[in-house]
Amino acid sequence: MSVAFRRDCDEEHLEPRFELPIPPGPNLVTPHGYALLETRVAGLEAALAGDLTEEERKALLRDARYWRSRLTSAQIAPAPSGKTVAIGTRVTIDRDGKPRTFEIVGHDESDPASNRLSFSSPLARALIGAEVGDQREFPNSDEPITVTAIAVA
């Protein structure tokens, strides 16, 4: 049947709204990341208490289910020593002759544009456990990556 013959209230033509996918593996976070999760859940619960349309409520409930699940499953990663690359460290590397500094964090607090990489990202996985001066191979790189500095973030 042509879309022209549908009533305005027909919702079958709308795209389905799936649950937000949960990243596989453990939900390791930094203490800062845990605080961010708590803030996000509190904000969603406050928004749900407000006057909302049915569509707004559905969208917020979907987000709230995701963030509550992430908060419930969150495990604060052990405090890093600063001697090896781990979750919660700020790492400076030399890759193809260019220095780059970033922080390794949990899934939900990652933001590559702000140099905050998830511990499960390929670059972070290649570097976890490395010490200053170590070289690690990384795909699509002509030269190995050299760790030049590590600090507790």
JSON list of C-alpha atoms in Angstrom, two decimals:
[
{"chain": "A", "resi": 1, "resn": "MET", "atom": "CA", "xyz": [0.00, 0.00, 0.00]},
{"chain": "A", "resi": 2, "resn": "SER", "atom": "CA", "xyz": [1.28, 3.44, -0.85]},
{"chain": "A", "resi": 3, "resn": "VAL", "atom": "CA", "xyz": [2.32, 5.75, 1.97]},
{"chain": "A", "resi": 4, "resn": "ALA", "atom": "CA", "xyz": [-0.16, 8.26, 0.58]},
{"chain": "A", "resi": 5, "resn": "PHE", "atom": "CA", "xyz": [-3.04, 6.10, 1.83]},
{"chain": "A", "resi": 6, "resn": "ARG", "atom": "CA", "xyz": [-1.91, 5.81, 5.42]},
{"chain": "A", "resi": 7, "resn": "ARG", "atom": "CA", "xyz": [-3.52, 7.62, 8.27]},
{"chain": "A", "resi": 8, "resn": "ASP", "atom": "CA", "xyz": [-1.47, 10.10, 10.28]},
{"chain": "A", "resi": 9, "resn": "CYS", "atom": "CA", "xyz": [-1.66, 7.86, 13.32]},
{"chain": "A", "resi": 10, "resn": "ASP", "atom": "CA", "xyz": [-0.12, 4.85, 11.56]},
{"chain": "A", "resi": 11, "resn": "GLU", "atom": "CA", "xyz": [3.18, 4.21, 13.31]},
{"chain": "A", "resi": 12, "resn": "GLU", "atom": "CA", "xyz": [4.21, 1.12, 11.38]},
{"chain": "A", "resi": 13, "resn": "HIS", "atom": "CA", "xyz": [6.29, 3.23, 9.00]},
{"chain": "A", "resi": 14, "resn": "LEU", "atom": "CA", "xyz": [8.45, 4.54, 11.85]},
{"chain": "A", "resi": 15, "resn": "GLU", "atom": "CA", "xyz": [11.92, 3.09, 12.33]},
{"chain": "A", "resi": 16, "resn": "PRO", "atom": "CA", "xyz": [12.13, 0.78, 15.34]},
{"chain": "A", "resi": 17, "resn": "ARG", "atom": "CA", "xyz": [13.98, 2.11, 18.38]},
{"chain": "A", "resi": 18, "resn": "PHE", "atom": "CA", "xyz": [16.39, -0.54, 19.57]},
{"chain": "A", "resi": 19, "resn": "GLU", "atom": "CA", "xyz": [18.05, -0.65, 22.96]},
{"chain": "A", "resi": 20, "resn": "LEU", "atom": "CA", "xyz": [21.47, 0.98, 23.13]},
{"chain": "A", "resi": 21, "resn": "PRO", "atom": "CA", "xyz": [24.18, -1.66, 22.74]},
{"chain": "A", "resi": 22, "resn": "ILE", "atom": "CA", "xyz": [26.25, -2.53, 25.81]},
{"chain": "A", "resi": 23, "resn": "PRO", "atom": "CA", "xyz": [29.97, -2.89, 25.01]},
{"chain": "A", "resi": 24, "resn": "PRO", "atom": "CA", "xyz": [31.22, -6.44, 25.63]},
{"chain": "A", "resi": 25, "resn": "GLY", "atom": "CA", "xyz": [33.60, -7.23, 28.44]},
{"chain": "A", "resi": 26, "resn": "PRO", "atom": "CA", "xyz": [34.08, -5.67, 31.86]},
{"chain": "A", "resi": 27, "resn": "ASN", "atom": "CA", "xyz": [32.84, -2.16, 32.56]},
{"chain": "A", "resi": 28, "resn": "LEU", "atom": "CA", "xyz": [36.05, -0.73, 34.01]},
{"chain": "A", "resi": 29, "resn": "VAL", "atom": "CA", "xyz": [35.97, 2.97, 34.84]},
{"chain": "A", "resi": 30, "resn": "THR", "atom": "CA", "xyz": [38.15, 5.54, 36.52]},
{"chain": "A", "resi": 31, "resn": "PRO", "atom": "CA", "xyz": [36.84, 7.24, 39.68]},
{"chain": "A", "resi": 32, "resn": "HIS", "atom": "CA", "xyz": [36.06, 10.27, 37.49]},
{"chain": "A", "resi": 33, "resn": "GLY", "atom": "CA", "xyz": [34.16, 8.00, 35.09]},
{"chain": "A", "resi": 34, "resn": "TYR", "atom": "CA", "xyz": [32.10, 6.55, 37.93]},
{"chain": "A", "resi": 35, "resn": "ALA", "atom": "CA", "xyz": [31.14, 10.07, 39.02]},
{"chain": "A", "resi": 36, "resn": "LEU", "atom": "CA", "xyz": [30.14, 10.85, 35.44]},
{"chain": "A", "resi": 37, "resn": "LEU", "atom": "CA", "xyz": [27.89, 7.78, 35.37]},
{"chain": "A", "resi": 38, "resn": "GLU", "atom": "CA", "xyz": [26.22, 8.83, 38.64]},
{"chain": "A", "resi": 39, "resn": "THR", "atom": "CA", "xyz": [25.66, 12.34, 37.28]},
{"chain": "A", "resi": 40, "resn": "ARG", "atom": "CA", "xyz": [24.21, 11.01, 34.02]},
{"chain": "A", "resi": 41, "resn": "VAL", "atom": "CA", "xyz": [21.76, 8.69, 35.83]},
{"chain": "A", "resi": 42, "resn": "ALA", "atom": "CA", "xyz": [20.68, 11.44, 38.24]},
{"chain": "A", "resi": 43, "resn": "GLY", "atom": "CA", "xyz": [20.10, 13.82, 35.33]},
{"chain": "A", "resi": 44, "resn": "LEU", "atom": "CA", "xyz": [17.97, 11.29, 33.47]},
{"chain": "A", "resi": 45, "resn": "GLU", "atom": "CA", "xyz": [15.92, 10.49, 36.56]},
{"chain": "A", "resi": 46, "resn": "ALA", "atom": "CA", "xyz": [15.32, 14.20, 37.13]},
{"chain": "A", "resi": 47, "resn": "ALA", "atom": "CA", "xyz": [14.26, 14.62, 33.50]},
{"chain": "A", "resi": 48, "resn": "LEU", "atom": "CA", "xyz": [11.88, 11.64, 33.78]},
{"chain": "A", "resi": 49, "resn": "ALA", "atom": "CA", "xyz": [10.16, 13.30, 36.74]},
{"chain": "A", "resi": 50, "resn": "GLY", "atom": "CA", "xyz": [9.24, 16.25, 34.53]},
{"chain": "A", "resi": 51, "resn": "ASP", "atom": "CA", "xyz": [6.28, 16.77, 32.22]},
{"chain": "A", "resi": 52, "resn": "LEU", "atom": "CA", "xyz": [7.08, 14.87, 29.00]},
{"chain": "A", "resi": 53, "resn": "THR", "atom": "CA", "xyz": [5.38, 13.75, 25.84]},
{"chain": "A", "resi": 54, "resn": "GLU", "atom": "CA", "xyz": [5.04, 10.01, 25.27]},
{"chain": "A", "resi": 55, "resn": "GLU", "atom": "CA", "xyz": [7.88, 10.03, 22.70]},
{"chain": "A", "resi": 56, "resn": "GLU", "atom": "CA", "xyz": [10.18, 12.01, 24.99]},
{"chain": "A", "resi": 57, "resn": "ARG", "atom": "CA", "xyz": [9.42, 9.64, 27.87]},
{"chain": "A", "resi": 58, "resn": "LYS", "atom": "CA", "xyz": [10.17, 6.58, 25.72]},
{"chain": "A", "resi": 59, "resn": "ALA", "atom": "CA", "xyz": [13.49, 8.03, 24.58]},
{"chain": "A", "resi": 60, "resn": "LEU", "atom": "CA", "xyz": [14.49, 8.99, 28.12]},
{"chain": "A", "resi": 61, "resn": "LEU", "atom": "CA", "xyz": [13.48, 5.60, 29.52]},
{"chain": "A", "resi": 62, "resn": "ARG", "atom": "CA", "xyz": [15.62, 3.88, 26.90]},
{"chain": "A", "resi": 63, "resn": "ASP", "atom": "CA", "xyz": [18.61, 6.07, 27.80]},
{"chain": "A", "resi": 64, "resn": "ALA", "atom": "CA", "xyz": [17.95, 5.57, 31.52]},
{"chain": "A", "resi": 65, "resn": "ARG", "atom": "CA", "xyz": [17.94, 1.76, 31.12]},
{"chain": "A", "resi": 66, "resn": "TYR", "atom": "CA", "xyz": [21.32, 1.94, 29.40]},
{"chain": "A", "resi": 67, "resn": "TRP", "atom": "CA", "xyz": [22.96, 4.29, 31.90]},
{"chain": "A", "resi": 68, "resn": "ARG", "atom": "CA", "xyz": [21.53, 2.51, 34.96]},
{"chain": "A", "resi": 69, "resn": "SER", "atom": "CA", "xyz": [22.92, -0.74, 33.60]},
{"chain": "A", "resi": 70, "resn": "ARG", "atom": "CA", "xyz": [26.32, 0.87, 33.04]},
{"chain": "A", "resi": 71, "resn": "LEU", "atom": "CA", "xyz": [26.32, 2.33, 36.56]},
{"chain": "A", "resi": 72, "resn": "THR", "atom": "CA", "xyz": [25.31, -0.99, 38.12]},
{"chain": "A", "resi": 73, "resn": "SER", "atom": "CA", "xyz": [28.00, -2.94, 36.27]},
{"chain": "A", "resi": 74, "resn": "ALA", "atom": "CA", "xyz": [30.76, -0.33, 36.70]},
{"chain": "A", "resi": 75, "resn": "GLN", "atom": "CA", "xyz": [33.95, -1.48, 38.38]},
{"chain": "A", "resi": 76, "resn": "ILE", "atom": "CA", "xyz": [36.49, 1.13, 39.39]},
{"chain": "A", "resi": 77, "resn": "ALA", "atom": "CA", "xyz": [39.82, 0.11, 37.89]},
{"chain": "A", "resi": 78, "resn": "PRO", "atom": "CA", "xyz": [42.75, -0.33, 40.28]},
{"chain": "A", "resi": 79, "resn": "ALA", "atom": "CA", "xyz": [44.71, 2.86, 40.85]},
{"chain": "A", "resi": 80, "resn": "PRO", "atom": "CA", "xyz": [47.61, 2.96, 38.38]},
{"chain": "A", "resi": 81, "resn": "SER", "atom": "CA", "xyz": [51.17, 3.08, 39.65]},
{"chain": "A", "resi": 82, "resn": "GLY", "atom": "CA", "xyz": [52.34, 5.37, 36.86]},
{"chain": "A", "resi": 83, "resn": "LYS", "atom": "CA", "xyz": [55.14, 2.96, 35.94]},
{"chain": "A", "resi": 84, "resn": "THR", "atom": "CA", "xyz": [53.18, 1.05, 33.30]},
{"chain": "A", "resi": 85, "resn": "VAL", "atom": "CA", "xyz": [50.38, 2.03, 30.93]},
{"chain": "A", "resi": 86, "resn": "ALA", "atom": "CA", "xyz": [47.01, 1.21, 32.52]},
{"chain": "A", "resi": 87, "resn": "ILE", "atom": "CA", "xyz": [43.48, 2.56, 32.85]},
{"chain": "A", "resi": 88, "resn": "GLY", "atom": "CA", "xyz": [43.75, 5.98, 34.45]},
{"chain": "A", "resi": 89, "resn": "THR", "atom": "CA", "xyz": [47.15, 6.90, 33.04]},
{"chain": "A", "resi": 90, "resn": "ARG", "atom": "CA", "xyz": [48.12, 9.74, 30.74]},
{"chain": "A", "resi": 91, "resn": "VAL", "atom": "CA", "xyz": [50.46, 8.37, 28.07]},
{"chain": "A", "resi": 92, "resn": "THR", "atom": "CA", "xyz": [52.74, 10.19, 25.64]},
{"chain": "A", "resi": 93, "resn": "ILE", "atom": "CA", "xyz": [53.83, 8.22, 22.62]},
{"chain": "A", "resi": 94, "resn": "ASP", "atom": "CA", "xyz": [55.93, 8.84, 19.55]},
{"chain": "A", "resi": 95, "resn": "ARG", "atom": "CA", "xyz": [54.14, 7.46, 16.51]},
{"chain": "A", "resi": 96, "resn": "ASP", "atom": "CA", "xyz": [55.69, 7.93, 13.08]},
{"chain": "A", "resi": 97, "resn": "GLY", "atom": "CA", "xyz": [57.82, 10.78, 14.43]},
{"chain": "A", "resi": 98, "resn": "LYS", "atom": "CA", "xyz": [54.85, 12.66, 15.93]},
{"chain": "A", "resi": 99, "resn": "PRO", "atom": "CA", "xyz": [54.29, 12.93, 19.69]},
{"chain": "A", "resi": 100, "resn": "ARG", "atom": "CA", "xyz": [50.78, 12.37, 20.97]},
{"chain": "A", "resi": 101, "resn": "THR", "atom": "CA", "xyz": [49.41, 12.41, 24.52]},
{"chain": "A", "resi": 102, "resn": "PHE", "atom": "CA", "xyz": [46.17, 10.78, 25.62]},
{"chain": "A", "resi": 103, "resn": "GLU", "atom": "CA", "xyz": [44.47, 9.33, 28.65]},
{"chain": "A", "resi": 104, "resn": "ILE", "atom": "CA", "xyz": [43.24, 5.73, 28.89]},
{"chain": "A", "resi": 105, "resn": "VAL", "atom": "CA", "xyz": [39.75, 5.58, 30.40]},
{"chain": "A", "resi": 106, "resn": "GLY", "atom": "CA", "xyz": [36.58, 3.43, 30.49]},
{"chain": "A", "resi": 107, "resn": "HIS", "atom": "CA", "xyz": [34.15, 2.99, 27.59]},
{"chain": "A", "resi": 108, "resn": "ASP", "atom": "CA", "xyz": [31.59, 5.58, 28.66]},
{"chain": "A", "resi": 109, "resn": "GLU", "atom": "CA", "xyz": [34.09, 8.31, 29.47]},
{"chain": "A", "resi": 110, "resn": "SER", "atom": "CA", "xyz": [36.09, 7.99, 26.27]},
{"chain": "A", "resi": 111, "resn": "ASP", "atom": "CA", "xyz": [36.20, 10.91, 23.85]},
{"chain": "A", "resi": 112, "resn": "PRO", "atom": "CA", "xyz": [38.85, 10.57, 21.14]},
{"chain": "A", "resi": 113, "resn": "ALA", "atom": "CA", "xyz": [38.44, 14.24, 20.18]},
{"chain": "A", "resi": 114, "resn": "SER", "atom": "CA", "xyz": [39.58, 15.14, 23.72]},
{"chain": "A", "resi": 115, "resn": "ASN", "atom": "CA", "xyz": [42.38, 12.54, 23.68]},
{"chain": "A", "resi": 116, "resn": "ARG", "atom": "CA", "xyz": [40.52, 10.20, 26.04]},
{"chain": "A", "resi": 117, "resn": "LEU", "atom": "CA", "xyz": [40.71, 6.66, 24.64]},
{"chain": "A", "resi": 118, "resn": "SER", "atom": "CA", "xyz": [38.76, 3.63, 25.81]},
{"chain": "A", "resi": 119, "resn": "PHE", "atom": "CA", "xyz": [40.90, 0.87, 27.30]},
{"chain": "A", "resi": 120, "resn": "SER", "atom": "CA", "xyz": [39.45, -1.47, 24.65]},
{"chain": "A", "resi": 121, "resn": "SER", "atom": "CA", "xyz": [40.53, 0.68, 21.69]},
{"chain": "A", "resi": 122, "resn": "PRO", "atom": "CA", "xyz": [43.20, -0.92, 19.49]},
{"chain": "A", "resi": 123, "resn": "LEU", "atom": "CA", "xyz": [45.83, 1.66, 20.42]},
{"chain": "A", "resi": 124, "resn": "ALA", "atom": "CA", "xyz": [45.18, 1.36, 24.16]},
{"chain": "A", "resi": 125, "resn": "ARG", "atom": "CA", "xyz": [45.19, -2.46, 23.98]},
{"chain": "A", "resi": 126, "resn": "ALA", "atom": "CA", "xyz": [48.55, -2.31, 22.22]},
{"chain": "A", "resi": 127, "resn": "LEU", "atom": "CA", "xyz": [50.00, -0.10, 24.94]},
{"chain": "A", "resi": 128, "resn": "ILE", "atom": "CA", "xyz": [48.56, -1.45, 28.19]},
{"chain": "A", "resi": 129, "resn": "GLY", "atom": "CA", "xyz": [51.38, -2.89, 30.27]},
{"chain": "A", "resi": 130, "resn": "ALA", "atom": "CA", "xyz": [54.12, -0.95, 28.46]},
{"chain": "A", "resi": 131, "resn": "GLU", "atom": "CA", "xyz": [56.76, 1.06, 30.31]},
{"chain": "A", "resi": 132, "resn": "VAL", "atom": "CA", "xyz": [58.60, 4.24, 29.29]},
{"chain": "A", "resi": 133, "resn": "GLY", "atom": "CA", "xyz": [60.96, 3.41, 26.43]},
{"chain": "A", "resi": 134, "resn": "ASP", "atom": "CA", "xyz": [59.01, 0.32, 25.31]},
{"chain": "A", "resi": 135, "resn": "GLN", "atom": "CA", "xyz": [58.17, -0.05, 21.65]},
{"chain": "A", "resi": 136, "resn": "ARG", "atom": "CA", "xyz": [54.96, -1.67, 20.50]},
{"chain": "A", "resi": 137, "resn": "GLU", "atom": "CA", "xyz": [53.78, -2.69, 17.04]},
{"chain": "A", "resi": 138, "resn": "PHE", "atom": "CA", "xyz": [50.59, -1.12, 15.81]},
{"chain": "A", "resi": 139, "resn": "PRO", "atom": "CA", "xyz": [48.71, -1.97, 12.58]},
{"chain": "A", "resi": 140, "resn": "ASN", "atom": "CA", "xyz": [48.94, 0.55, 9.73]},
{"chain": "A", "resi": 141, "resn": "SER", "atom": "CA", "xyz": [52.04, 2.13, 11.22]},
{"chain": "A", "resi": 142, "resn": "ASP", "atom": "CA", "xyz": [55.38, 2.07, 9.41]},
{"chain": "A", "resi": 143, "resn": "GLU", "atom": "CA", "xyz": [57.36, 2.26, 12.64]},
{"chain": "A", "resi": 144, "resn": "PRO", "atom": "CA", "xyz": [56.70, 0.88, 16.11]},
{"chain": "A", "resi": 145, "resn": "ILE", "atom": "CA", "xyz": [55.10, 3.13, 18.70]},
{"chain": "A", "resi": 146, "resn": "THR", "atom": "CA", "xyz": [57.45, 4.30, 21.45]},
{"chain": "A", "resi": 147, "resn": "VAL", "atom": "CA", "xyz": [56.15, 5.16, 24.91]},
{"chain": "A", "resi": 148, "resn": "THR", "atom": "CA", "xyz": [57.92, 8.36, 25.98]},
{"chain": "A", "resi": 149, "resn": "ALA", "atom": "CA", "xyz": [56.06, 9.28, 29.19]},
{"chain": "A", "resi": 150, "resn": "ILE", "atom": "CA", "xyz": [53.51, 7.84, 31.61]},
{"chain": "A", "resi": 151, "resn": "ALA", "atom": "CA", "xyz": [51.72, 9.74, 34.38]},
{"chain": "A", "resi": 152, "resn": "VAL", "atom": "CA", "xyz": [48.76, 9.06, 36.63]},
{"chain": "A", "resi": 153, "resn": "ALA", "atom": "CA", "xyz": [45.86, 11.06, 35.24]}
]
